[in-house]
PDB file of C-alpha atoms in Angstrom:
ATOM      1  CA  UNK A 247      24.640  25.175  -0.523  1.00 74.00           C
ATOM      2  CA  UNK A 248      22.198  25.639  -3.425  1.00 77.00           C
ATOM      3  CA  UNK A 249      18.424  25.926  -3.075  1.00 80.00           C
ATOM      4  CA  UNK A 250      17.819  22.239  -3.790  1.00 79.00           C
ATOM      5  CA  UNK A 251      20.179  21.203  -1.000  1.00 82.00           C
ATOM      6  CA  UNK A 252      18.681  23.762   1.409  1.00 87.00           C
ATOM      7  CA  UNK A 253      15.108  22.538   0.801  1.00 87.00           C
ATOM      8  CA  UNK A 254      16.190  18.912   1.235  1.00 85.00           C
ATOM      9  CA  UNK A 255      18.134  19.726   4.416  1.00 88.00           C
ATOM     10  CA  UNK A 256      15.261  21.795   5.813  1.00 89.00           C
ATOM     11  CA  UNK A 257      12.798  18.961   5.168  1.00 90.00           C
ATOM     12  CA  UNK A 258      15.043  16.392   6.839  1.00 87.00           C
ATOM     13  CA  UNK A 259      15.623  18.602   9.873  1.00 89.00           C
ATOM     14  CA  UNK A 260      11.913  19.200  10.411  1.00 90.00           C
ATOM     15  CA  UNK A 261      11.004  15.588   9.622  1.00 88.00           C
ATOM     16  CA  UNK A 262      13.426  14.105  12.167  1.00 87.00           C
ATOM     17  CA  UNK A 263      12.898  16.675  14.938  1.00 86.00           C
ATOM     18  CA  UNK A 264      10.742  15.782  17.950  1.00 84.00           C
ATOM     19  CA  UNK A 265      10.616  19.414  19.081  1.00 86.00           C
ATOM     20  CA  UNK A 266      10.449  22.752  17.228  1.00 88.00           C
ATOM     21  CA  UNK A 267      13.740  23.593  15.525  1.00 89.00           C
ATOM     22  CA  UNK A 268      15.055  27.041  16.560  1.00 89.00           C
ATOM     23  CA  UNK A 269      15.700  29.582  13.842  1.00 89.00           C
ATOM     24  CA  UNK A 270      19.339  29.883  14.899  1.00 89.00           C
ATOM     25  CA  UNK A 271      19.948  26.179  14.296  1.00 89.00           C
ATOM     26  CA  UNK A 272      18.248  26.283  10.893  1.00 90.00           C
ATOM     27  CA  UNK A 273      20.394  29.255   9.861  1.00 91.00           C
ATOM     28  CA  UNK A 274      23.525  27.383  10.895  1.00 90.00           C
ATOM     29  CA  UNK A 275      22.574  24.119   9.187  1.00 89.00           C
ATOM     30  CA  UNK A 276      21.467  25.776   5.938  1.00 89.00           C
ATOM     31  CA  UNK A 277      24.307  28.320   5.895  1.00 89.00           C
ATOM     32  CA  UNK A 278      22.060  31.087   4.611  1.00 90.00           C
ATOM     33  CA  UNK A 279      20.613  34.454   5.600  1.00 92.00           C
ATOM     34  CA  UNK A 280      17.407  34.949   7.599  1.00 90.00           C
ATOM     35  CA  UNK A 281      15.582  36.243   4.511  1.00 92.00           C
ATOM     36  CA  UNK A 282      16.666  33.224   2.432  1.00 92.00           C
ATOM     37  CA  UNK A 283      15.498  30.860   5.155  1.00 91.00           C
ATOM     38  CA  UNK A 284      12.042  32.442   5.275  1.00 91.00           C
ATOM     39  CA  UNK A 285      11.781  32.194   1.476  1.00 91.00           C
ATOM     40  CA  UNK A 286      12.708  28.495   1.638  1.00 90.00           C
ATOM     41  CA  UNK A 287      10.175  27.864   4.409  1.00 91.00           C
ATOM     42  CA  UNK A 288       7.495  29.575   2.325  1.00 90.00           C
ATOM     43  CA  UNK A 289       8.406  27.528  -0.768  1.00 88.00           C
ATOM     44  CA  UNK A 290       8.381  24.271   1.194  1.00 88.00           C
ATOM     45  CA  UNK A 291       4.998  25.118   2.729  1.00 88.00           C
ATOM     46  CA  UNK A 292       3.164  26.808  -0.166  1.00 87.00           C
ATOM     47  CA  UNK A 293       4.637  25.163  -3.277  1.00 84.00           C
ATOM     48  CA  UNK A 294       5.389  21.681  -1.954  1.00 84.00           C
ATOM     49  CA  UNK A 295       2.573  21.429   0.582  1.00 86.00           C
ATOM     50  CA  UNK A 296       4.669  20.779   3.662  1.00 89.00           C
ATOM     51  CA  UNK A 297       2.690  20.999   6.946  1.00 90.00           C
ATOM     52  CA  UNK A 298       4.997  23.618   8.491  1.00 91.00           C
ATOM     53  CA  UNK A 299       3.881  25.618  11.473  1.00 88.00           C
ATOM     54  CA  UNK A 300       5.552  28.213  13.656  1.00 84.00           C
ATOM     55  CA  UNK A 301       6.086  27.063  17.205  1.00 75.00           C
ATOM     56  CA  UNK A 302       4.558  29.146  19.961  1.00 62.00           C
ATOM     57  CA  UNK A 303       7.797  29.847  21.801  1.00 59.00           C
ATOM     58  CA  UNK A 304       9.695  32.951  22.860  1.00 61.00           C
ATOM     59  CA  UNK A 305      12.238  32.339  20.086  1.00 74.00           C
ATOM     60  CA  UNK A 306      11.369  31.805  16.411  1.00 84.00           C
ATOM     61  CA  UNK A 307      11.172  28.082  15.616  1.00 89.00           C
ATOM     62  CA  UNK A 308       9.510  25.778  13.092  1.00 90.00           C
ATOM     63  CA  UNK A 309       8.200  22.235  13.057  1.00 88.00           C
ATOM     64  CA  UNK A 310       5.973  19.894  11.080  1.00 91.00           C
ATOM     65  CA  UNK A 311       2.435  19.502  12.401  1.00 87.00           C
ATOM     66  CA  UNK A 312       2.069  16.493  14.656  1.00 84.00           C
ATOM     67  CA  UNK A 313       0.597  13.600  12.684  1.00 81.00           C
ATOM     68  CA  UNK A 314       0.752  15.357   9.312  1.00 83.00           C
ATOM     69  CA  UNK A 315       4.530  15.675   9.413  1.00 81.00           C
ATOM     70  CA  UNK A 316       5.007  11.920   9.737  1.00 80.00           C
ATOM     71  CA  UNK A 317       3.052  11.313   6.522  1.00 80.00           C
ATOM     72  CA  UNK A 318       4.518  14.124   4.425  1.00 85.00           C
ATOM     73  CA  UNK A 319       7.245  13.397   1.872  1.00 80.00           C
ATOM     74  CA  UNK A 320       8.743  15.635  -0.780  1.00 78.00           C
ATOM     75  CA  UNK A 321       7.148  14.997  -4.182  1.00 72.00           C
ATOM     76  CA  UNK A 322       9.325  13.423  -6.848  1.00 63.00           C
ATOM     77  CA  UNK A 323      12.888  12.146  -6.538  1.00 56.00           C
ATOM     78  CA  UNK A 324      14.741  14.228  -3.952  1.00 61.00           C
ATOM     79  CA  UNK A 325      18.093  12.465  -3.814  1.00 64.00           C
ATOM     80  CA  UNK A 326      21.601  13.778  -4.243  1.00 66.00           C
ATOM     81  CA  UNK A 327      23.769  12.201  -6.942  1.00 64.00           C
ATOM     82  CA  UNK A 328      25.761  10.317  -4.279  1.00 68.00           C
ATOM     83  CA  UNK A 329      22.584   8.991  -2.645  1.00 70.00           C
ATOM     84  CA  UNK A 330      21.150   7.873  -5.971  1.00 68.00           C
ATOM     85  CA  UNK A 331      24.424   6.149  -6.922  1.00 68.00           C
ATOM     86  CA  UNK A 332      24.568   4.396  -3.543  1.00 70.00           C
ATOM     87  CA  UNK A 333      20.974   3.160  -3.822  1.00 70.00           C
ATOM     88  CA  UNK A 334      21.443   1.929  -7.382  1.00 69.00           C
ATOM     89  CA  UNK A 335      24.725   0.218  -6.490  1.00 69.00           C
ATOM     90  CA  UNK A 336      23.097  -1.515  -3.516  1.00 68.00           C
ATOM     91  CA  UNK A 337      20.124  -2.515  -5.664  1.00 68.00           C
ATOM     92  CA  UNK A 338      22.510  -3.938  -8.259  1.00 67.00           C
ATOM     93  CA  UNK A 339      24.453  -5.891  -5.629  1.00 64.00           C
ATOM     94  CA  UNK A 340      21.237  -7.352  -4.229  1.00 62.00           C
ATOM     95  CA  UNK A 341      20.179  -8.383  -7.729  1.00 64.00           C
ATOM     96  CA  UNK A 342      23.548 -10.060  -8.281  1.00 61.00           C
ATOM     97  CA  UNK A 343      23.264 -12.094  -5.084  1.00 53.00           C
ATOM     98  CA  UNK A 344      20.627 -14.362  -6.637  1.00 53.00           C
ATOM     99  CA  UNK A 345      19.000 -17.175  -4.656  1.00 53.00           C
ATOM    100  CA  UNK A 346      20.953 -18.106  -1.568  1.00 54.00           C
ATOM    101  CA  UNK A 347      21.502 -17.419   2.098  1.00 49.00           C
ATOM    102  CA  UNK A 348      21.153 -13.642   1.702  1.00 55.00           C
ATOM    103  CA  UNK A 349      18.205 -13.605  -0.702  1.00 56.00           C
ATOM    104  CA  UNK A 350      15.511 -13.575   1.991  1.00 61.00           C
ATOM    105  CA  UNK A 351      17.407 -11.231   4.281  1.00 61.00           C
ATOM    106  CA  UNK A 352      18.029  -8.715   1.496  1.00 63.00           C
ATOM    107  CA  UNK A 353      14.492  -8.767   0.074  1.00 66.00           C
ATOM    108  CA  UNK A 354      13.183  -6.085   2.502  1.00 68.00           C
ATOM    109  CA  UNK A 355      16.101  -3.821   1.554  1.00 67.00           C
ATOM    110  CA  UNK A 356      15.280  -4.208  -2.138  1.00 66.00           C
ATOM    111  CA  UNK A 357      11.643  -3.306  -1.458  1.00 68.00           C
ATOM    112  CA  UNK A 358      12.727  -0.291   0.587  1.00 67.00           C
ATOM    113  CA  UNK A 359      15.065   0.889  -2.172  1.00 67.00           C
ATOM    114  CA  UNK A 360      12.301   0.596  -4.736  1.00 66.00           C
ATOM    115  CA  UNK A 361      10.108   2.654  -2.411  1.00 65.00           C
ATOM    116  CA  UNK A 362      12.758   5.345  -2.088  1.00 62.00           C
ATOM    117  CA  UNK A 363      13.122   5.422  -5.864  1.00 62.00           C
ATOM    118  CA  UNK A 364       9.394   5.904  -6.421  1.00 61.00           C
ATOM    119  CA  UNK A 365       7.466   9.140  -6.788  1.00 51.00           C
ATOM    120  CA  UNK A 366       6.380   9.853  -3.218  1.00 48.00           C
ATOM    121  CA  UNK A 367       3.620  12.131  -4.429  1.00 47.00           C
ATOM    122  CA  UNK A 368       1.796   9.677  -6.713  1.00 50.00           C
ATOM    123  CA  UNK A 369       3.209   6.363  -5.517  1.00 54.00           C
ATOM    124  CA  UNK A 370       4.169   5.627  -9.121  1.00 59.00           C
ATOM    125  CA  UNK A 371       7.318   3.560  -9.576  1.00 61.00           C
ATOM    126  CA  UNK A 372      10.039   5.424 -11.436  1.00 60.00           C
ATOM    127  CA  UNK A 373      11.708   3.687 -14.427  1.00 66.00           C
ATOM    128  CA  UNK A 374      15.032   3.094 -12.690  1.00 62.00           C
ATOM    129  CA  UNK A 375      16.071   0.771 -15.537  1.00 67.00           C
ATOM    130  CA  UNK A 376      16.727   4.003 -17.436  1.00 67.00           C
ATOM    131  CA  UNK A 377      19.647   4.715 -15.096  1.00 65.00           C
ATOM    132  CA  UNK A 378      22.647   2.454 -15.598  1.00 67.00           C
ATOM    133  CA  UNK A 379      25.531   1.485 -13.317  1.00 66.00           C
ATOM    134  CA  UNK A 380      28.284  -0.014 -15.474  1.00 67.00           C
ATOM    135  CA  UNK A 381      31.204  -1.922 -13.866  1.00 68.00           C
ATOM    136  CA  UNK A 382      34.598  -1.119 -15.353  1.00 73.00           C
ATOM    137  CA  UNK A 383      37.621  -3.416 -15.287  1.00 77.00           C
ATOM    138  CA  UNK A 384      36.053  -5.858 -12.833  1.00 78.00           C
ATOM    139  CA  UNK A 385      38.153  -9.030 -12.522  1.00 84.00           C
ATOM    140  CA  UNK A 386      36.926 -12.545 -11.771  1.00 85.00           C
ATOM    141  CA  UNK A 387      36.909 -13.263  -8.048  1.00 83.00           C
ATOM    142  CA  UNK A 388      36.843 -16.575  -6.167  1.00 86.00           C
ATOM    143  CA  UNK A 389      33.889 -16.040  -3.826  1.00 82.00           C
ATOM    144  CA  UNK A 390      35.069 -18.675  -1.349  1.00 87.00           C
ATOM    145  CA  UNK A 391      38.440 -16.925  -1.024  1.00 90.00           C
ATOM    146  CA  UNK A 392      36.675 -13.589  -0.619  1.00 88.00           C
ATOM    147  CA  UNK A 393      34.489 -14.938   2.198  1.00 87.00           C
ATOM    148  CA  UNK A 394      37.526 -16.279   4.053  1.00 91.00           C
ATOM    149  CA  UNK A 395      39.444 -13.031   3.587  1.00 92.00           C
ATOM    150  CA  UNK A 396      36.516 -10.813   4.607  1.00 90.00           C
ATOM    151  CA  UNK A 397      35.789 -13.056   7.596  1.00 90.00           C
ATOM    152  CA  UNK A 398      39.372 -12.782   8.814  1.00 92.00           C
ATOM    153  CA  UNK A 399      39.274  -8.983   8.455  1.00 93.00           C
ATOM    154  CA  UNK A 400      36.095  -8.675  10.508  1.00 90.00           C
ATOM    155  CA  UNK A 401      36.963 -11.356  13.065  1.00 92.00           C
ATOM    156  CA  UNK A 402      40.522  -9.989  13.442  1.00 94.00           C
ATOM    157  CA  UNK A 403      42.242 -13.297  12.693  1.00 95.00           C
ATOM    158  CA  UNK A 404      45.524 -13.923  10.902  1.00 95.00           C
ATOM    159  CA  UNK A 405      45.491 -15.280   7.339  1.00 95.00           C
ATOM    160  CA  UNK A 406      47.710 -17.652   5.411  1.00 96.00           C
ATOM    161  CA  UNK A 407      47.507 -17.809   1.623  1.00 96.00           C
ATOM    162  CA  UNK A 408      49.363 -18.322  -1.621  1.00 95.00           C
ATOM    163  CA  UNK A 409      49.753 -15.229  -3.786  1.00 94.00           C
ATOM    164  CA  UNK A 410      50.387 -15.050  -7.515  1.00 90.00           C
ATOM    165  CA  UNK A 411      51.723 -11.584  -8.310  1.00 87.00           C
ATOM    166  CA  UNK A 412      50.342 -10.309 -11.596  1.00 82.00           C
ATOM    167  CA  UNK A 413      53.316  -8.047 -12.403  1.00 79.00           C
ATOM    168  CA  UNK A 414      56.054 -10.698 -11.986  1.00 84.00           C
ATOM    169  CA  UNK A 415      53.978 -13.919 -12.093  1.00 84.00           C
ATOM    170  CA  UNK A 416      55.911 -14.946  -8.978  1.00 87.00           C
ATOM    171  CA  UNK A 417      54.305 -17.388  -6.556  1.00 90.00           C
ATOM    172  CA  UNK A 418      54.729 -16.924  -2.792  1.00 93.00           C
ATOM    173  CA  UNK A 419      53.155 -17.990   0.492  1.00 94.00           C
ATOM    174  CA  UNK A 420      52.235 -15.305   3.018  1.00 95.00           C
ATOM    175  CA  UNK A 421      51.160 -15.174   6.649  1.00 96.00           C
ATOM    176  CA  UNK A 422      49.529 -11.845   7.361  1.00 96.00           C
ATOM    177  CA  UNK A 423      47.422  -9.833   9.761  1.00 96.00           C
ATOM    178  CA  UNK A 424      44.603  -8.382   7.617  1.00 94.00           C
ATOM    179  CA  UNK A 425      43.947  -4.697   8.288  1.00 93.00           C
ATOM    180  CA  UNK A 426      41.170  -3.669   5.889  1.00 90.00           C
ATOM    181  CA  UNK A 427      39.503  -4.463   2.580  1.00 88.00           C
ATOM    182  CA  UNK A 428      39.533  -1.763  -0.096  1.00 86.00           C
ATOM    183  CA  UNK A 429      37.140  -1.662  -3.066  1.00 83.00           C
ATOM    184  CA  UNK A 430      39.007   0.277  -5.751  1.00 83.00           C
ATOM    185  CA  UNK A 431      37.983   0.631  -9.393  1.00 80.00           C
ATOM    186  CA  UNK A 432      35.529  -2.284  -9.139  1.00 78.00           C
ATOM    187  CA  UNK A 433      38.096  -4.661  -7.610  1.00 84.00           C
ATOM    188  CA  UNK A 434      39.002  -5.722  -4.062  1.00 88.00           C
ATOM    189  CA  UNK A 435      42.372  -5.249  -2.381  1.00 90.00           C
ATOM    190  CA  UNK A 436      43.551  -6.473   1.019  1.00 92.00           C
ATOM    191  CA  UNK A 437      45.778  -4.247   3.168  1.00 91.00           C
ATOM    192  CA  UNK A 438      47.830  -6.361   5.568  1.00 92.00           C
ATOM    193  CA  UNK A 439      50.734  -6.511   7.973  1.00 94.00           C
ATOM    194  CA  UNK A 440      53.000  -9.104   6.331  1.00 94.00           C
ATOM    195  CA  UNK A 441      54.651 -11.109   9.126  1.00 95.00           C
ATOM    196  CA  UNK A 442      57.268 -12.603   6.779  1.00 89.00           C
ATOM    197  CA  UNK A 443      58.369  -9.214   5.374  1.00 90.00           C
ATOM    198  CA  UNK A 444      57.587  -7.317   8.591  1.00 91.00           C
ATOM    199  CA  UNK A 445      55.964  -4.546   6.581  1.00 89.00           C
ATOM    200  CA  UNK A 446      52.617  -3.263   5.349  1.00 88.00           C
ATOM    201  CA  UNK A 447      51.511  -4.625   1.986  1.00 89.00           C
ATOM    202  CA  UNK A 448      48.477  -4.584  -0.337  1.00 88.00           C
ATOM    203  CA  UNK A 449      47.301  -7.652  -2.235  1.00 91.00           C
ATOM    204  CA  UNK A 450      44.745  -8.016  -5.023  1.00 91.00           C
ATOM    205  CA  UNK A 451      42.155 -10.431  -3.619  1.00 92.00           C
ATOM    206  CA  UNK A 452      41.565 -11.955  -7.076  1.00 92.00           C
ATOM    207  CA  UNK A 453      45.196 -13.210  -7.021  1.00 93.00           C
ATOM    208  CA  UNK A 454      44.882 -14.905  -3.624  1.00 94.00           C
ATOM    209  CA  UNK A 455      44.458 -18.710  -3.564  1.00 93.00           C
ATOM    210  CA  UNK A 456      44.405 -21.365  -0.849  1.00 94.00           C
ATOM    211  CA  UNK A 457      43.283 -18.830   1.767  1.00 94.00           C
ATOM    212  CA  UNK A 458      43.132 -20.129   5.325  1.00 94.00           C
ATOM    213  CA  UNK A 459      41.972 -18.274   8.435  1.00 94.00           C
ATOM    214  CA  UNK A 460      44.200 -18.980  11.461  1.00 94.00           C
ATOM    215  CA  UNK A 461      43.359 -19.078  15.143  1.00 94.00           C
ATOM    216  CA  UNK A 462      46.013 -16.478  15.986  1.00 94.00           C
ATOM    217  CA  UNK A 463      44.730 -12.953  16.598  1.00 94.00           C
ATOM    218  CA  UNK A 464      45.645 -10.355  13.982  1.00 95.00           C
ATOM    219  CA  UNK A 465      48.121  -7.624  14.819  1.00 94.00           C
ATOM    220  CA  UNK A 466      46.415  -4.244  14.515  1.00 93.00           C
ATOM    221  CA  UNK A 467      48.183  -1.318  12.832  1.00 91.00           C
ATOM    222  CA  UNK A 468      47.068   2.227  13.671  1.00 90.00           C
ATOM    223  CA  UNK A 469      44.845   3.793  11.016  1.00 86.00           C
ATOM    224  CA  UNK A 470      47.154   6.794  10.663  1.00 85.00           C
ATOM    225  CA  UNK A 471      50.064   4.474   9.867  1.00 84.00           C
ATOM    226  CA  UNK A 472      47.934   2.612   7.321  1.00 83.00           C
ATOM    227  CA  UNK A 473      46.910   5.812   5.589  1.00 80.00           C
ATOM    228  CA  UNK A 474      50.417   7.243   5.604  1.00 78.00           C
ATOM    229  CA  UNK A 475      51.846   4.243   3.768  1.00 76.00           C
ATOM    230  CA  UNK A 476      48.884   2.913   1.797  1.00 73.00           C
ATOM    231  CA  UNK A 477      46.770   5.971   0.995  1.00 70.00           C
ATOM    232  CA  UNK A 478      49.150   8.904   0.698  1.00 67.00           C
ATOM    233  CA  UNK A 479      50.412   8.115  -2.818  1.00 66.00           C
ATOM    234  CA  UNK A 480      48.608   8.005  -6.134  1.00 64.00           C
ATOM    235  CA  UNK A 481      46.472   4.957  -6.880  1.00 68.00           C
ATOM    236  CA  UNK A 482      46.453   1.582  -5.186  1.00 69.00           C
ATOM    237  CA  UNK A 483      50.208   1.063  -5.007  1.00 65.00           C
ATOM    238  CA  UNK A 484      51.633   1.277  -1.493  1.00 60.00           C
ATOM    239  CA  UNK A 485      54.467   3.450  -0.280  1.00 70.00           C
ATOM    240  CA  UNK A 486      55.099   6.942   0.967  1.00 78.00           C
ATOM    241  CA  UNK A 487      55.255   9.515  -1.851  1.00 84.00           C
ATOM    242  CA  UNK A 488      58.704   9.753  -3.341  1.00 87.00           C
ATOM    243  CA  UNK A 489      57.953  12.741  -5.579  1.00 92.00           C
ATOM    244  CA  UNK A 490      55.251  14.963  -7.026  1.00 95.00           C
ATOM    245  CA  UNK A 491      54.271  14.449 -10.638  1.00 95.00           C
ATOM    246  CA  UNK A 492      53.463  17.493 -12.759  1.00 97.00           C
ATOM    247  CA  UNK A 493      51.255  16.835 -15.774  1.00 97.00           C
ATOM    248  CA  UNK A 494      50.011  19.419 -18.263  1.00 97.00           C
ATOM    249  CA  UNK A 495      46.841  18.867 -20.258  1.00 97.00           C
ATOM    250  CA  UNK A 496      45.760  20.528 -23.486  1.00 96.00           C
ATOM    251  CA  UNK A 497      42.908  23.065 -23.405  1.00 95.00           C
ATOM    252  CA  UNK A 498      40.653  20.343 -24.849  1.00 94.00           C
ATOM    253  CA  UNK A 499      41.451  17.738 -22.154  1.00 94.00           C
ATOM    254  CA  UNK A 500      41.531  20.393 -19.437  1.00 94.00           C
ATOM    255  CA  UNK A 501      37.756  20.691 -19.551  1.00 92.00           C
ATOM    256  CA  UNK A 502      37.552  17.152 -18.164  1.00 93.00           C
ATOM    257  CA  UNK A 503      40.665  16.951 -15.982  1.00 94.00           C
ATOM    258  CA  UNK A 504      39.972  20.177 -14.074  1.00 93.00           C
ATOM    259  CA  UNK A 505      36.807  18.588 -12.650  1.00 92.00           C
ATOM    260  CA  UNK A 506      38.321  15.153 -11.921  1.00 91.00           C
ATOM    261  CA  UNK A 507      39.500  13.809  -8.569  1.00 89.00           C
ATOM    262  CA  UNK A 508      42.912  12.185  -8.950  1.00 91.00           C
ATOM    263  CA  UNK A 509      44.194  12.369  -5.367  1.00 88.00           C
ATOM    264  CA  UNK A 510      43.139  13.873  -2.045  1.00 84.00           C
ATOM    265  CA  UNK A 511      46.210  16.156  -2.070  1.00 87.00           C
ATOM    266  CA  UNK A 512      46.190  17.091  -5.744  1.00 92.00           C
ATOM    267  CA  UNK A 513      46.975  20.635  -6.844  1.00 94.00           C
ATOM    268  CA  UNK A 514      45.562  22.117 -10.029  1.00 95.00           C
ATOM    269  CA  UNK A 515      46.178  25.365 -11.856  1.00 95.00           C
ATOM    270  CA  UNK A 516      44.897  26.905 -15.074  1.00 96.00           C
ATOM    271  CA  UNK A 517      47.705  28.208 -17.292  1.00 96.00           C
ATOM    272  CA  UNK A 518      47.430  31.457 -19.305  1.00 96.00           C
ATOM    273  CA  UNK A 519      47.272  29.563 -22.625  1.00 95.00           C
ATOM    274  CA  UNK A 520      44.217  27.518 -21.531  1.00 95.00           C
ATOM    275  CA  UNK A 521      46.106  24.388 -20.508  1.00 96.00           C
ATOM    276  CA  UNK A 522      45.665  22.806 -17.074  1.00 97.00           C
ATOM    277  CA  UNK A 523      48.548  21.777 -14.833  1.00 97.00           C
ATOM    278  CA  UNK A 524      47.941  18.984 -12.325  1.00 96.00           C
ATOM    279  CA  UNK A 525      50.278  17.911  -9.517  1.00 96.00           C
ATOM    280  CA  UNK A 526      49.870  14.653  -7.569  1.00 93.00           C
ATOM    281  CA  UNK A 527      52.128  12.743  -5.132  1.00 92.00           C
ATOM    282  CA  UNK A 528      53.170   9.247  -6.213  1.00 91.00           C
ATOM    283  CA  UNK A 529      55.257   6.317  -5.059  1.00 86.00           C
ATOM    284  CA  UNK A 530      54.933   3.795  -7.879  1.00 85.00           C
ATOM    285  CA  UNK A 531      54.708   5.364 -11.323  1.00 90.00           C
ATOM    286  CA  UNK A 532      52.954   2.482 -13.089  1.00 88.00           C
ATOM    287  CA  UNK A 533      49.299   3.320 -12.435  1.00 87.00           C
ATOM    288  CA  UNK A 534      49.876   7.064 -12.774  1.00 92.00           C
ATOM    289  CA  UNK A 535      51.466   6.697 -16.215  1.00 94.00           C
ATOM    290  CA  UNK A 536      48.681   4.344 -17.323  1.00 92.00           C
ATOM    291  CA  UNK A 537      46.105   6.982 -16.409  1.00 91.00           C
ATOM    292  CA  UNK A 538      48.051   9.737 -18.177  1.00 95.00           C
ATOM    293  CA  UNK A 539      48.506   7.606 -21.307  1.00 94.00           C
ATOM    294  CA  UNK A 540      44.747   7.414 -21.881  1.00 92.00           C
ATOM    295  CA  UNK A 541      44.823  11.124 -22.751  1.00 93.00           C
ATOM    296  CA  UNK A 542      47.306  10.473 -25.568  1.00 92.00           C
ATOM    297  CA  UNK A 543      48.678  13.683 -27.139  1.00 93.00           C
ATOM    298  CA  UNK A 544      46.547  15.822 -24.807  1.00 95.00           C
ATOM    299  CA  UNK A 545      48.788  15.094 -21.790  1.00 96.00           C
ATOM    300  CA  UNK A 546      52.462  15.795 -21.134  1.00 96.00           C
ATOM    301  CA  UNK A 547      54.491  14.705 -18.104  1.00 96.00           C
ATOM    302  CA  UNK A 548      56.591  17.732 -17.183  1.00 96.00           C
ATOM    303  CA  UNK A 549      58.293  16.674 -13.963  1.00 95.00           C
ATOM    304  CA  UNK A 550      60.141  15.076 -12.356  1.00 95.00           C
ATOM    305  CA  UNK A 551      62.644  14.272 -15.103  1.00 96.00           C
ATOM    306  CA  UNK A 552      62.863  10.487 -14.367  1.00 95.00           C
ATOM    307  CA  UNK A 553      59.063  10.207 -14.682  1.00 96.00           C
ATOM    308  CA  UNK A 554      59.140  12.169 -17.946  1.00 96.00           C
ATOM    309  CA  UNK A 555      61.853   9.866 -19.311  1.00 96.00           C
ATOM    310  CA  UNK A 556      59.868   6.795 -18.250  1.00 95.00           C
ATOM    311  CA  UNK A 557      56.856   8.104 -20.155  1.00 95.00           C
ATOM    312  CA  UNK A 558      59.015   8.719 -23.241  1.00 95.00           C
ATOM    313  CA  UNK A 559      60.227   5.106 -23.130  1.00 94.00           C
ATOM    314  CA  UNK A 560      56.677   3.797 -22.856  1.00 93.00           C
ATOM    315  CA  UNK A 561      55.563   5.889 -25.836  1.00 93.00           C
ATOM    316  CA  UNK A 562      58.574   4.759 -27.899  1.00 92.00           C
ATOM    317  CA  UNK A 563      57.861   1.110 -27.104  1.00 91.00           C
ATOM    318  CA  UNK A 564      54.210   1.575 -28.025  1.00 90.00           C
ATOM    319  CA  UNK A 565      55.165   3.264 -31.314  1.00 89.00           C
ATOM    320  CA  UNK A 566      57.607   0.456 -32.074  1.00 88.00           C
ATOM    321  CA  UNK A 567      54.758  -2.010 -32.185  1.00 85.00           C
ATOM    322  CA  UNK A 568      53.216  -0.110 -35.122  1.00 86.00           C
ATOM    323  CA  UNK A 569      56.392   0.196 -37.218  1.00 83.00           C
ATOM    324  CA  UNK A 570      56.386  -3.397 -38.447  1.00 77.00           C
ATOM    325  CA  UNK A 571      53.855  -4.735 -40.934  1.00 75.00           C
ATOM    326  CA  UNK A 572      51.124  -7.059 -39.689  1.00 71.00           C
ATOM    327  CA  UNK A 573      51.877 -10.705 -40.455  1.00 64.00           C
TER     328      UNK A 573
END
């Protein structure tokens, strides 16, 4: 934990505590030495003006002064990157909602977000328009279908719908027990127990039409079973991993890939020549190869052999499109 995180954690502990916080608890929460803790307390009190006082107890403890502590806030923007992203995303979603049923209900949240994103020391609003949240690859969604689907998930009711598969363009009717909604790469997917196939499946919500919530109660599948089949392989495609892919990236691309999260079980290793070797489990190769292709000549699929051959075919087909003259 760096100093920024320690100061923020220390402030939140003292701010939320109704009684003096023992030194032992602070040391455990901040994961630091006694000397470091005392330096952080001094910085919070002397440099940032926090109303910290030592509690008159047998054991060392600290607290904010009664009354003053409730009013004190850290000056400036003290948010982690995840917190800032969450606030901006929520603010963006509220702005998208426009006039409607939720507009009045969400207004207090918008005001609260703007307060959190202001300079607590001066009360001056920060120019949050200078921070952008850009959707990527978001597909058009039928909001009525989404409401029916989300309602069935939360109310634990079965669903019936018509599905138009994007890969095959096939049209089918399904009766399912919805398990959970997943927001992945700016699009929504529905994990279900498919009663017709008697198996777990994932469907892109933007390809669902004629959705109908049924009176029958949904069949619940254990979360461990859902994760094992739907979250253990690379990407959104369902299925238990059938193999591990090994991909090597050039020294240039390695500077990006080494810091990227591809999968919860990924394994990475720097090679002596500066390249980076990444290993991820996969079931369906389609999405994995698409993500590797964006690195062009800076990425090479090493193993397994069938995956390497599949990549070679894709590259040959892509090259074939450039061999003929434009008409």
